[in-house]
Amino acid sequence: MILHELLNYEILRVIWWGLLGVLLIGLAATDGFDMGVAALLPFVGTSDAERRVVINTVGPVWEGNQVWLILGGGAIFAAWPPLYAVSFSGFYLAMFLVLAALILRPVGFKYRNKRDSFTWRTRWDWALFIGGAVPALIFGVAVGNVLQGVPFTLEDNLLSVYPGNFIMKLLGLLNPFALFVGVVSLTMHLSHGASWLVLKTEGAVQARARRFGTFAGLAAIVTFALAGVWLAFGVEGYRFVSEPDHFGPSNPLLSEVVRGGSWLDAYTTRPWIMIAPIMGFVGMAAQVILMRLWSGWSVVAGKVGIFGIISTVGLTMFPFILPSSLNPTASLTVWDSSSSHMTLFIMLVCAVIFMPIILAYTSWVYKVLWGKVTQEDVTSNPNAY
C-alpha cells in the first residue's frame, strides 16, 4: 500500500504513457526488421535458394517478435480504454488492411514450399512482400493522421462519433502528409530489415541487401527531416487553454483544448526533448555507415534510430495521445484517458514481473539462433522454410 501511495495517479499515467511508447518501439525494433526483410524478399533474392535464405533469417523469430504487437494492443485496451475505443473505431479500415497483410505472412511461410513451382513460389514471395510493406506503410500513415488530428468527436456520454461514409473515411486517412509519414516508416523498416540481412547472410544476398539498405537508410533520413519541416509549417498543433488536472477523472470533455501554433513549440518549453530527433538522425546515419563496416553494430544503430524517431513523435505531442480535428476539446491526453489509479498500479506490478521474463527469453532465443544462414543450411535442414 505504501508503494501504491507513492505512485500517485499522475506518476502512473506518465509511466504507462512511457510504457506504451516502449511497446511501440519494441514492435518496430523487432517485428520491424521482419517486415523489412519480407518487403525486400523479391529484390535481394534472385533465385529460389537465395530467397529461401532470406526467409530463413527471420523464420525462427518472427512469431515471437509479434508478441510486441499483442502486448501493445493489450496495453492500450487495459491502460487507455478511451484510446482503444476511439482509435480502433477510427482506424478500423487501416487495421483491417494491416491484419489482412499480416495474415499473408504465416500463410506465405508455410505454403511457399508446398509446391516445387516457380510461378507458385513467386506469387507467395510477392504475398510476403505485401505482408511486410503494407503494415510498415500503414503504421506510418496512422501516425501521420494522429499528428494532424483524427476526425472524431465525443458525445456527452463519451461515445465516439466519426461522421462520413466509407469512402470519405478512407480518403481522409490517405491524405498527403499521412502518406509521407508512411514513407518515413516504410524506409525505416526497409533499412532495418536490410541491416538484419547484412548480418545474417553472405555473398550476393548480403551485397544486394547492403545496397538496398543504404538507399533506404538515406531515404529515411531525408524523409524524416522533410516530415519535420512539413510538421513545423504545414500542420497545426494542439494546446490546453488552461493547465488540466493531472489527477482528474478520465473525461476529456472536462478540459478545454484548442488548435493553434505548432507541435514544435514543445521544443521551446522542453528543449531537452531535442535528444529524440538527434538520436533518430544519428542512429539512421550510423546504420548506413556501419552497414558497410560492422554489420552487427549496424543493427544496433538502426534500433537507436527507431527509438529516436518514434520517441520524437511521442515527446513532441506530449501530453496529447489522440487529438480530435473536429472537436479539439474531445482530444485524448495522458491526463484524461487512462484507466483508474488502482488498475494502472496492478498492471505496473504485472509488467515489472513479466517484462523481464519476456526480454530474457527473447534474448536467449536470439543467442541460440545466432549466426549466418547459408544456402547449405536451408537445403540440408528438412525443417527450413
mmCIF file of C-alpha atoms in Angstrom:
data_model
loop_
_atom_site.group_PDB
_atom_site.id
_atom_site.type_symbol
_atom_site.label_atom_id
_atom_site.label_comp_id
_atom_site.label_asym_id
_atom_site.label_seq_id
_atom_site.Cartn_x
_atom_site.Cartn_y
_atom_site.Cartn_z
ATOM 1 C CA MET A 1 0.000 0.000 0.000
ATOM 2 C CA ILE A 2 2.928 2.345 0.651
ATOM 3 C CA LEU A 3 4.142 1.862 -2.933
ATOM 4 C CA HIS A 4 0.590 2.415 -4.177
ATOM 5 C CA GLU A 5 0.500 5.756 -2.369
ATOM 6 C CA LEU A 6 3.950 6.803 -3.581
ATOM 7 C CA LEU A 7 3.000 6.079 -7.192
ATOM 8 C CA ASN A 8 0.190 8.604 -7.405
ATOM 9 C CA TYR A 9 -2.228 8.878 -10.315
ATOM 10 C CA GLU A 10 -0.143 11.460 -12.177
ATOM 11 C CA ILE A 11 3.039 9.385 -11.978
ATOM 12 C CA LEU A 12 1.291 6.190 -13.052
ATOM 13 C CA ARG A 13 -0.265 7.934 -16.031
ATOM 14 C CA VAL A 14 3.141 9.140 -17.185
ATOM 15 C CA ILE A 15 4.699 5.717 -16.560
ATOM 16 C CA TRP A 16 2.072 3.990 -18.686
ATOM 17 C CA TRP A 17 2.417 6.617 -21.390
ATOM 18 C CA GLY A 18 6.126 5.752 -21.430
ATOM 19 C CA LEU A 19 5.459 2.005 -21.387
ATOM 20 C CA LEU A 20 3.111 2.367 -24.338
ATOM 21 C CA GLY A 21 5.950 4.042 -26.200
ATOM 22 C CA VAL A 22 8.323 1.229 -25.182
ATOM 23 C CA LEU A 23 5.932 -1.362 -26.587
ATOM 24 C CA LEU A 24 5.604 0.525 -29.887
ATOM 25 C CA ILE A 25 9.385 0.853 -30.108
ATOM 26 C CA GLY A 26 9.757 -2.838 -29.269
ATOM 27 C CA LEU A 27 7.366 -3.691 -32.103
ATOM 28 C CA ALA A 28 9.284 -1.570 -34.619
ATOM 29 C CA ALA A 29 12.698 -2.765 -33.424
ATOM 30 C CA THR A 30 11.858 -6.496 -33.566
ATOM 31 C CA ASP A 31 8.896 -7.238 -35.798
ATOM 32 C CA GLY A 32 10.022 -4.225 -37.824
ATOM 33 C CA PHE A 33 13.034 -5.976 -39.304
ATOM 34 C CA ASP A 34 10.803 -8.971 -40.081
ATOM 35 C CA MET A 35 8.595 -6.681 -42.139
ATOM 36 C CA GLY A 36 11.616 -5.067 -43.758
ATOM 37 C CA VAL A 37 13.072 -8.440 -44.721
ATOM 38 C CA ALA A 38 9.746 -9.601 -46.190
ATOM 39 C CA ALA A 39 9.400 -6.380 -48.188
ATOM 40 C CA LEU A 40 12.924 -6.818 -49.594
ATOM 41 C CA LEU A 41 12.479 -10.524 -50.409
ATOM 42 C CA PRO A 42 11.716 -10.238 -54.165
ATOM 43 C CA PHE A 43 14.641 -7.827 -54.670
ATOM 44 C CA VAL A 44 17.546 -9.239 -52.651
ATOM 45 C CA GLY A 45 16.954 -12.836 -53.726
ATOM 46 C CA THR A 46 17.130 -13.659 -57.436
ATOM 47 C CA SER A 47 16.894 -17.445 -57.177
ATOM 48 C CA ASP A 48 14.719 -19.779 -55.145
ATOM 49 C CA ALA A 49 17.686 -20.812 -52.998
ATOM 50 C CA GLU A 50 18.570 -17.183 -52.228
ATOM 51 C CA ARG A 51 15.005 -16.351 -51.314
ATOM 52 C CA ARG A 52 14.857 -19.349 -49.005
ATOM 53 C CA VAL A 53 17.956 -17.992 -47.269
ATOM 54 C CA VAL A 54 16.251 -14.624 -46.835
ATOM 55 C CA ILE A 55 13.084 -16.196 -45.439
ATOM 56 C CA ASN A 56 15.017 -18.373 -43.004
ATOM 57 C CA THR A 57 16.832 -15.391 -41.483
ATOM 58 C CA VAL A 58 13.525 -14.431 -39.856
ATOM 59 C CA GLY A 59 11.701 -17.745 -39.949
ATOM 60 C CA PRO A 60 12.625 -18.841 -36.403
ATOM 61 C CA VAL A 61 11.915 -15.472 -34.738
ATOM 62 C CA TRP A 62 9.068 -13.682 -36.497
ATOM 63 C CA GLU A 63 6.317 -15.299 -34.426
ATOM 64 C CA GLY A 64 7.981 -14.306 -31.167
ATOM 65 C CA ASN A 65 8.539 -10.769 -32.434
ATOM 66 C CA GLN A 66 4.791 -10.358 -32.961
ATOM 67 C CA VAL A 67 4.345 -10.625 -29.190
ATOM 68 C CA TRP A 68 5.082 -6.893 -29.105
ATOM 69 C CA LEU A 69 2.051 -6.237 -31.304
ATOM 70 C CA ILE A 70 -0.169 -8.234 -28.948
ATOM 71 C CA LEU A 71 1.323 -6.550 -25.878
ATOM 72 C CA GLY A 72 0.792 -3.124 -27.430
ATOM 73 C CA GLY A 73 -2.859 -3.806 -28.199
ATOM 74 C CA GLY A 74 -3.399 -5.274 -24.739
ATOM 75 C CA ALA A 75 -1.736 -2.328 -23.017
ATOM 76 C CA ILE A 76 -3.901 0.154 -24.902
ATOM 77 C CA PHE A 77 -7.030 -1.833 -24.028
ATOM 78 C CA ALA A 78 -6.236 -2.060 -20.308
ATOM 79 C CA ALA A 79 -4.349 1.170 -19.575
ATOM 80 C CA TRP A 80 -6.022 3.546 -22.038
ATOM 81 C CA PRO A 81 -9.623 2.345 -22.664
ATOM 82 C CA PRO A 82 -10.842 5.570 -24.339
ATOM 83 C CA LEU A 83 -7.820 5.496 -26.649
ATOM 84 C CA TYR A 84 -8.542 1.856 -27.518
ATOM 85 C CA ALA A 85 -12.200 2.582 -28.244
ATOM 86 C CA VAL A 86 -11.635 5.725 -30.305
ATOM 87 C CA SER A 87 -8.561 4.593 -32.256
ATOM 88 C CA PHE A 88 -9.805 1.102 -33.082
ATOM 89 C CA SER A 89 -13.045 2.642 -34.374
ATOM 90 C CA GLY A 90 -11.404 5.426 -36.343
ATOM 91 C CA PHE A 91 -8.615 3.332 -37.793
ATOM 92 C CA TYR A 92 -10.760 0.264 -38.390
ATOM 93 C CA LEU A 93 -10.082 0.251 -42.139
ATOM 94 C CA ALA A 94 -6.351 0.730 -41.646
ATOM 95 C CA MET A 95 -6.220 -2.025 -39.037
ATOM 96 C CA PHE A 96 -8.139 -4.357 -41.326
ATOM 97 C CA LEU A 97 -5.537 -3.777 -44.042
ATOM 98 C CA VAL A 98 -2.705 -4.383 -41.570
ATOM 99 C CA LEU A 99 -4.241 -7.600 -40.255
ATOM 100 C CA ALA A 100 -5.016 -8.851 -43.748
ATOM 101 C CA ALA A 101 -1.396 -8.200 -44.755
ATOM 102 C CA LEU A 102 -0.019 -9.819 -41.599
ATOM 103 C CA ILE A 103 -2.124 -12.919 -42.223
ATOM 104 C CA LEU A 104 -0.313 -13.341 -45.554
ATOM 105 C CA ARG A 105 2.993 -13.730 -43.738
ATOM 106 C CA PRO A 106 2.449 -17.031 -41.886
ATOM 107 C CA VAL A 107 0.484 -18.399 -44.832
ATOM 108 C CA GLY A 108 3.306 -17.430 -47.180
ATOM 109 C CA PHE A 109 5.956 -19.003 -44.964
ATOM 110 C CA LYS A 110 4.033 -22.271 -44.658
ATOM 111 C CA TYR A 111 2.640 -22.631 -48.185
ATOM 112 C CA ARG A 112 5.532 -21.352 -50.287
ATOM 113 C CA ASN A 113 7.371 -24.688 -50.333
ATOM 114 C CA LYS A 114 4.291 -26.858 -50.729
ATOM 115 C CA ARG A 115 4.834 -26.974 -54.486
ATOM 116 C CA ASP A 116 8.075 -27.026 -56.467
ATOM 117 C CA SER A 117 6.795 -24.498 -58.973
ATOM 118 C CA PHE A 118 8.500 -21.228 -59.921
ATOM 119 C CA THR A 119 5.167 -19.482 -60.514
ATOM 120 C CA TRP A 120 3.692 -20.768 -57.253
ATOM 121 C CA ARG A 121 6.670 -19.672 -55.179
ATOM 122 C CA THR A 122 6.981 -16.307 -56.907
ATOM 123 C CA ARG A 123 3.368 -15.481 -56.104
ATOM 124 C CA TRP A 124 3.943 -16.297 -52.441
ATOM 125 C CA ASP A 125 7.117 -14.199 -52.471
ATOM 126 C CA TRP A 126 5.057 -11.208 -53.542
ATOM 127 C CA ALA A 127 2.453 -12.072 -50.924
ATOM 128 C CA LEU A 128 5.233 -11.914 -48.337
ATOM 129 C CA PHE A 129 6.289 -8.574 -49.829
ATOM 130 C CA ILE A 130 2.761 -7.269 -49.222
ATOM 131 C CA GLY A 131 2.791 -8.740 -45.719
ATOM 132 C CA GLY A 132 5.906 -6.723 -44.929
ATOM 133 C CA ALA A 133 5.486 -3.473 -46.856
ATOM 134 C CA VAL A 134 1.795 -2.747 -46.201
ATOM 135 C CA PRO A 135 1.913 -2.835 -42.358
ATOM 136 C CA ALA A 136 5.109 -0.756 -42.336
ATOM 137 C CA LEU A 137 3.429 1.847 -44.547
ATOM 138 C CA ILE A 138 0.062 1.850 -42.748
ATOM 139 C CA PHE A 139 1.630 2.244 -39.299
ATOM 140 C CA GLY A 140 3.268 5.432 -40.536
ATOM 141 C CA VAL A 141 0.045 6.632 -42.156
ATOM 142 C CA ALA A 142 -1.702 6.192 -38.800
ATOM 143 C CA VAL A 143 0.974 8.269 -37.057
ATOM 144 C CA GLY A 144 0.625 10.983 -39.696
ATOM 145 C CA ASN A 145 -3.118 11.145 -39.073
ATOM 146 C CA VAL A 146 -2.609 11.308 -35.314
ATOM 147 C CA LEU A 147 -0.253 14.278 -35.718
ATOM 148 C CA GLN A 148 -2.877 16.118 -37.776
ATOM 149 C CA GLY A 149 -5.787 15.160 -35.552
ATOM 150 C CA VAL A 150 -8.342 12.454 -36.169
ATOM 151 C CA PRO A 151 -11.880 13.457 -37.278
ATOM 152 C CA PHE A 152 -13.899 12.275 -34.288
ATOM 153 C CA THR A 153 -15.936 13.847 -31.545
ATOM 154 C CA LEU A 154 -17.281 12.684 -28.207
ATOM 155 C CA GLU A 155 -20.887 12.843 -27.106
ATOM 156 C CA ASP A 156 -21.822 13.726 -23.530
ATOM 157 C CA ASN A 157 -21.742 10.023 -22.600
ATOM 158 C CA LEU A 158 -18.192 9.815 -24.103
ATOM 159 C CA LEU A 159 -19.368 7.771 -27.083
ATOM 160 C CA SER A 160 -17.027 8.473 -30.003
ATOM 161 C CA VAL A 161 -18.576 9.524 -33.310
ATOM 162 C CA TYR A 162 -16.895 9.522 -36.742
ATOM 163 C CA PRO A 163 -19.019 11.340 -39.332
ATOM 164 C CA GLY A 164 -18.875 10.447 -43.006
ATOM 165 C CA ASN A 165 -19.289 7.356 -45.141
ATOM 166 C CA PHE A 166 -16.806 4.632 -46.041
ATOM 167 C CA ILE A 167 -15.193 6.484 -48.951
ATOM 168 C CA MET A 168 -14.843 9.738 -47.008
ATOM 169 C CA LYS A 169 -13.185 7.960 -44.082
ATOM 170 C CA LEU A 170 -10.752 6.096 -46.328
ATOM 171 C CA LEU A 171 -9.801 9.190 -48.335
ATOM 172 C CA GLY A 172 -9.470 11.144 -45.116
ATOM 173 C CA LEU A 173 -6.852 8.698 -43.829
ATOM 174 C CA LEU A 174 -4.916 8.694 -47.109
ATOM 175 C CA ASN A 175 -4.026 12.384 -47.088
ATOM 176 C CA PRO A 176 -0.659 13.688 -48.383
ATOM 177 C CA PHE A 177 1.024 14.303 -45.017
ATOM 178 C CA ALA A 178 -0.055 10.934 -43.607
ATOM 179 C CA LEU A 179 1.183 9.130 -46.719
ATOM 180 C CA PHE A 180 4.502 10.957 -46.450
ATOM 181 C CA VAL A 181 4.898 9.846 -42.834
ATOM 182 C CA GLY A 182 4.048 6.375 -44.103
ATOM 183 C CA VAL A 183 7.053 6.628 -46.438
ATOM 184 C CA VAL A 184 9.231 7.544 -43.436
ATOM 185 C CA SER A 185 8.019 4.412 -41.657
ATOM 186 C CA LEU A 186 8.450 2.194 -44.723
ATOM 187 C CA THR A 187 12.010 3.321 -45.462
ATOM 188 C CA MET A 188 12.910 2.980 -41.775
ATOM 189 C CA HIS A 189 11.681 -0.626 -41.764
ATOM 190 C CA LEU A 190 13.380 -1.427 -45.084
ATOM 191 C CA SER A 191 16.689 -0.121 -43.797
ATOM 192 C CA HIS A 192 16.358 -2.103 -40.585
ATOM 193 C CA GLY A 193 15.457 -5.254 -42.498
ATOM 194 C CA ALA A 194 18.433 -4.769 -44.796
ATOM 195 C CA SER A 195 20.769 -4.431 -41.809
ATOM 196 C CA TRP A 196 19.458 -7.724 -40.473
ATOM 197 C CA LEU A 197 20.104 -9.411 -43.835
ATOM 198 C CA VAL A 198 23.635 -8.000 -43.985
ATOM 199 C CA LEU A 199 24.228 -9.516 -40.549
ATOM 200 C CA LYS A 200 22.627 -12.900 -41.252
ATOM 201 C CA THR A 201 23.591 -13.627 -44.876
ATOM 202 C CA GLU A 202 26.660 -13.628 -47.075
ATOM 203 C CA GLY A 203 27.634 -13.367 -50.722
ATOM 204 C CA ALA A 204 25.286 -11.926 -53.335
ATOM 205 C CA VAL A 205 22.293 -11.663 -50.991
ATOM 206 C CA GLN A 206 24.340 -9.702 -48.485
ATOM 207 C CA ALA A 207 25.649 -7.367 -51.201
ATOM 208 C CA ARG A 208 22.175 -6.635 -52.532
ATOM 209 C CA ALA A 209 20.831 -6.097 -49.016
ATOM 210 C CA ARG A 210 23.647 -3.651 -48.305
ATOM 211 C CA ARG A 211 22.853 -1.731 -51.490
ATOM 212 C CA PHE A 212 19.109 -1.552 -50.861
ATOM 213 C CA GLY A 213 19.668 -0.803 -47.171
ATOM 214 C CA THR A 214 21.966 2.117 -47.932
ATOM 215 C CA PHE A 215 19.394 3.663 -50.250
ATOM 216 C CA ALA A 216 16.533 3.043 -47.794
ATOM 217 C CA GLY A 217 18.533 4.429 -44.869
ATOM 218 C CA LEU A 218 19.382 7.634 -46.718
ATOM 219 C CA ALA A 219 15.746 7.947 -47.812
ATOM 220 C CA ALA A 220 14.624 7.518 -44.186
ATOM 221 C CA ILE A 221 16.939 10.319 -43.044
ATOM 222 C CA VAL A 222 15.769 12.703 -45.769
ATOM 223 C CA THR A 223 12.054 11.955 -45.373
ATOM 224 C CA PHE A 224 12.278 12.203 -41.563
ATOM 225 C CA ALA A 225 13.823 15.670 -41.927
ATOM 226 C CA LEU A 226 11.254 16.778 -44.508
ATOM 227 C CA ALA A 227 8.406 15.458 -42.339
ATOM 228 C CA GLY A 228 9.708 17.668 -39.522
ATOM 229 C CA VAL A 229 9.704 20.699 -41.811
ATOM 230 C CA TRP A 230 6.180 19.869 -43.009
ATOM 231 C CA LEU A 231 5.055 19.438 -39.413
ATOM 232 C CA ALA A 232 6.540 22.822 -38.467
ATOM 233 C CA PHE A 233 4.957 24.839 -41.271
ATOM 234 C CA GLY A 234 2.021 22.816 -42.545
ATOM 235 C CA VAL A 235 0.367 21.133 -39.558
ATOM 236 C CA GLU A 236 -1.322 22.924 -36.671
ATOM 237 C CA GLY A 237 -0.608 21.817 -33.139
ATOM 238 C CA TYR A 238 -2.907 21.469 -30.126
ATOM 239 C CA ARG A 239 -2.712 23.064 -26.695
ATOM 240 C CA PHE A 240 -4.673 23.390 -23.471
ATOM 241 C CA VAL A 241 -6.398 26.675 -22.742
ATOM 242 C CA SER A 242 -5.531 26.185 -19.062
ATOM 243 C CA GLU A 243 -3.472 23.558 -17.250
ATOM 244 C CA PRO A 244 -5.551 20.357 -16.844
ATOM 245 C CA ASP A 245 -5.957 18.403 -13.646
ATOM 246 C CA HIS A 246 -3.284 15.716 -13.694
ATOM 247 C CA PHE A 247 -5.180 13.739 -11.058
ATOM 248 C CA GLY A 248 -8.630 14.269 -12.561
ATOM 249 C CA PRO A 249 -11.112 11.729 -13.896
ATOM 250 C CA SER A 250 -10.725 10.235 -17.358
ATOM 251 C CA ASN A 251 -13.133 12.553 -19.119
ATOM 252 C CA PRO A 252 -11.600 14.573 -21.984
ATOM 253 C CA LEU A 253 -14.621 16.896 -22.098
ATOM 254 C CA LEU A 254 -13.629 18.405 -18.730
ATOM 255 C CA SER A 255 -10.570 20.100 -20.274
ATOM 256 C CA GLU A 256 -10.586 22.801 -22.923
ATOM 257 C CA VAL A 257 -8.268 22.276 -25.887
ATOM 258 C CA VAL A 258 -7.770 24.475 -28.946
ATOM 259 C CA ARG A 259 -5.797 24.232 -32.162
ATOM 260 C CA GLY A 260 -3.073 26.700 -32.880
ATOM 261 C CA GLY A 261 0.644 27.175 -33.097
ATOM 262 C CA SER A 262 2.951 24.321 -33.968
ATOM 263 C CA TRP A 263 3.730 20.958 -32.434
ATOM 264 C CA LEU A 264 7.348 22.055 -32.475
ATOM 265 C CA ASP A 265 6.583 24.707 -29.848
ATOM 266 C CA ALA A 266 7.242 21.851 -27.407
ATOM 267 C CA TYR A 267 10.967 22.222 -28.123
ATOM 268 C CA THR A 268 10.839 25.757 -26.767
ATOM 269 C CA THR A 269 9.245 24.787 -23.466
ATOM 270 C CA ARG A 270 11.060 21.435 -23.159
ATOM 271 C CA PRO A 271 14.340 21.794 -25.079
ATOM 272 C CA TRP A 272 15.711 18.544 -23.633
ATOM 273 C CA ILE A 273 13.420 16.523 -25.911
ATOM 274 C CA MET A 274 15.673 17.537 -28.812
ATOM 275 C CA ILE A 275 17.666 14.435 -27.914
ATOM 276 C CA ALA A 276 14.966 12.278 -29.571
ATOM 277 C CA PRO A 277 15.263 13.571 -33.164
ATOM 278 C CA ILE A 278 19.047 13.734 -32.748
ATOM 279 C CA MET A 279 19.020 10.040 -31.836
ATOM 280 C CA GLY A 280 16.844 9.390 -34.874
ATOM 281 C CA PHE A 281 19.215 11.096 -37.300
ATOM 282 C CA VAL A 282 22.426 9.803 -35.700
ATOM 283 C CA GLY A 283 21.094 6.254 -35.411
ATOM 284 C CA MET A 284 19.938 6.075 -39.023
ATOM 285 C CA ALA A 285 23.160 7.684 -40.320
ATOM 286 C CA ALA A 286 25.272 5.285 -38.250
ATOM 287 C CA GLN A 287 23.238 2.373 -39.581
ATOM 288 C CA VAL A 288 24.030 3.336 -43.168
ATOM 289 C CA ILE A 289 27.742 3.743 -42.424
ATOM 290 C CA LEU A 290 28.112 0.633 -40.255
ATOM 291 C CA MET A 291 26.232 -1.480 -42.787
ATOM 292 C CA ARG A 292 29.476 -1.436 -44.785
ATOM 293 C CA LEU A 293 31.788 -1.905 -41.808
ATOM 294 C CA TRP A 294 30.390 -3.824 -38.820
ATOM 295 C CA SER A 295 27.064 -5.441 -39.656
ATOM 296 C CA GLY A 296 26.173 -6.317 -36.062
ATOM 297 C CA TRP A 297 26.563 -2.752 -34.870
ATOM 298 C CA SER A 298 24.560 -1.596 -37.878
ATOM 299 C CA VAL A 299 21.525 -3.436 -36.491
ATOM 300 C CA VAL A 300 22.080 -1.805 -33.086
ATOM 301 C CA ALA A 301 22.389 1.634 -34.707
ATOM 302 C CA GLY A 302 19.147 1.022 -36.589
ATOM 303 C CA LYS A 303 17.362 0.281 -33.323
ATOM 304 C CA VAL A 304 18.729 3.522 -31.878
ATOM 305 C CA GLY A 305 17.359 5.353 -34.911
ATOM 306 C CA ILE A 306 13.967 3.689 -34.488
ATOM 307 C CA PHE A 307 13.953 4.642 -30.805
ATOM 308 C CA GLY A 308 14.716 8.245 -31.705
ATOM 309 C CA ILE A 309 12.141 8.540 -34.498
ATOM 310 C CA ILE A 310 9.254 7.048 -32.518
ATOM 311 C CA SER A 311 10.244 8.945 -29.361
ATOM 312 C CA THR A 312 10.256 12.168 -31.373
ATOM 313 C CA VAL A 313 6.547 11.754 -32.120
ATOM 314 C CA GLY A 314 5.586 10.897 -28.550
ATOM 315 C CA LEU A 315 7.644 13.616 -26.864
ATOM 316 C CA THR A 316 6.578 16.263 -29.401
ATOM 317 C CA MET A 317 2.884 15.540 -28.816
ATOM 318 C CA PHE A 318 3.009 15.039 -25.035
ATOM 319 C CA PRO A 319 0.618 15.122 -23.225
ATOM 320 C CA PHE A 320 -1.661 14.582 -26.249
ATOM 321 C CA ILE A 321 -2.227 10.989 -27.384
ATOM 322 C CA LEU A 322 -5.038 11.253 -29.931
ATOM 323 C CA PRO A 323 -6.113 14.806 -30.887
ATOM 324 C CA SER A 324 -9.505 15.483 -32.442
ATOM 325 C CA SER A 325 -9.602 17.634 -35.569
ATOM 326 C CA LEU A 326 -13.409 18.051 -35.360
ATOM 327 C CA ASN A 327 -13.667 18.950 -31.705
ATOM 328 C CA PRO A 328 -10.281 19.727 -30.086
ATOM 329 C CA THR A 329 -11.850 19.565 -26.622
ATOM 330 C CA ALA A 330 -12.546 15.866 -27.239
ATOM 331 C CA SER A 331 -8.820 15.194 -27.720
ATOM 332 C CA LEU A 332 -7.426 12.351 -25.648
ATOM 333 C CA THR A 333 -4.445 13.164 -23.447
ATOM 334 C CA VAL A 334 -2.329 11.484 -20.794
ATOM 335 C CA TRP A 335 -4.330 13.242 -18.067
ATOM 336 C CA ASP A 336 -7.854 12.314 -19.103
ATOM 337 C CA SER A 337 -7.967 8.990 -20.963
ATOM 338 C CA SER A 338 -6.399 6.390 -18.671
ATOM 339 C CA SER A 339 -7.779 3.597 -16.515
ATOM 340 C CA SER A 340 -8.209 4.057 -12.775
ATOM 341 C CA HIS A 341 -5.340 4.555 -10.356
ATOM 342 C CA MET A 342 -5.665 1.010 -8.970
ATOM 343 C CA THR A 343 -5.841 -0.566 -12.443
ATOM 344 C CA LEU A 344 -2.667 1.185 -13.570
ATOM 345 C CA PHE A 345 -0.887 0.155 -10.375
ATOM 346 C CA ILE A 346 -1.835 -3.533 -10.671
ATOM 347 C CA MET A 347 -0.838 -3.561 -14.334
ATOM 348 C CA LEU A 348 2.504 -1.975 -13.469
ATOM 349 C CA VAL A 349 3.216 -4.722 -10.929
ATOM 350 C CA CYS A 350 2.428 -7.323 -13.592
ATOM 351 C CA ALA A 351 4.646 -5.537 -16.112
ATOM 352 C CA VAL A 352 7.552 -5.408 -13.652
ATOM 353 C CA ILE A 353 7.232 -9.171 -13.122
ATOM 354 C CA PHE A 354 6.640 -10.406 -16.648
ATOM 355 C CA MET A 355 8.504 -7.920 -18.866
ATOM 356 C CA PRO A 356 11.973 -9.065 -17.692
ATOM 357 C CA ILE A 357 10.925 -12.679 -18.336
ATOM 358 C CA ILE A 358 9.881 -11.825 -21.891
ATOM 359 C CA LEU A 359 13.100 -9.901 -22.528
ATOM 360 C CA ALA A 360 15.261 -12.672 -21.044
ATOM 361 C CA TYR A 361 13.562 -15.373 -23.098
ATOM 362 C CA THR A 362 13.769 -13.283 -26.276
ATOM 363 C CA SER A 363 17.485 -12.659 -25.692
ATOM 364 C CA TRP A 364 18.078 -16.375 -25.125
ATOM 365 C CA VAL A 365 16.295 -17.268 -28.372
ATOM 366 C CA TYR A 366 18.419 -14.854 -30.386
ATOM 367 C CA LYS A 367 21.574 -16.187 -28.730
ATOM 368 C CA VAL A 368 20.679 -19.786 -29.599
ATOM 369 C CA LEU A 369 19.821 -18.886 -33.191
ATOM 370 C CA TRP A 370 22.844 -16.613 -33.698
ATOM 371 C CA GLY A 371 24.962 -16.974 -36.817
ATOM 372 C CA LYS A 372 24.586 -16.627 -40.552
ATOM 373 C CA VAL A 373 22.102 -18.505 -42.717
ATOM 374 C CA THR A 374 23.612 -20.126 -45.813
ATOM 375 C CA GLN A 375 22.233 -21.994 -48.786
ATOM 376 C CA GLU A 376 23.772 -25.187 -47.396
ATOM 377 C CA ASP A 377 21.796 -24.682 -44.175
ATOM 378 C CA VAL A 378 18.420 -24.377 -45.879
ATOM 379 C CA THR A 379 19.000 -27.257 -48.302
ATOM 380 C CA SER A 380 20.276 -29.686 -45.661
ATOM 381 C CA ASN A 381 17.725 -28.795 -42.965
ATOM 382 C CA PRO A 382 14.375 -30.533 -43.584
ATOM 383 C CA ASN A 383 12.671 -28.104 -41.175
ATOM 384 C CA ALA A 384 13.804 -24.991 -43.035
ATOM 385 C CA TYR A 385 11.248 -22.869 -44.881
#
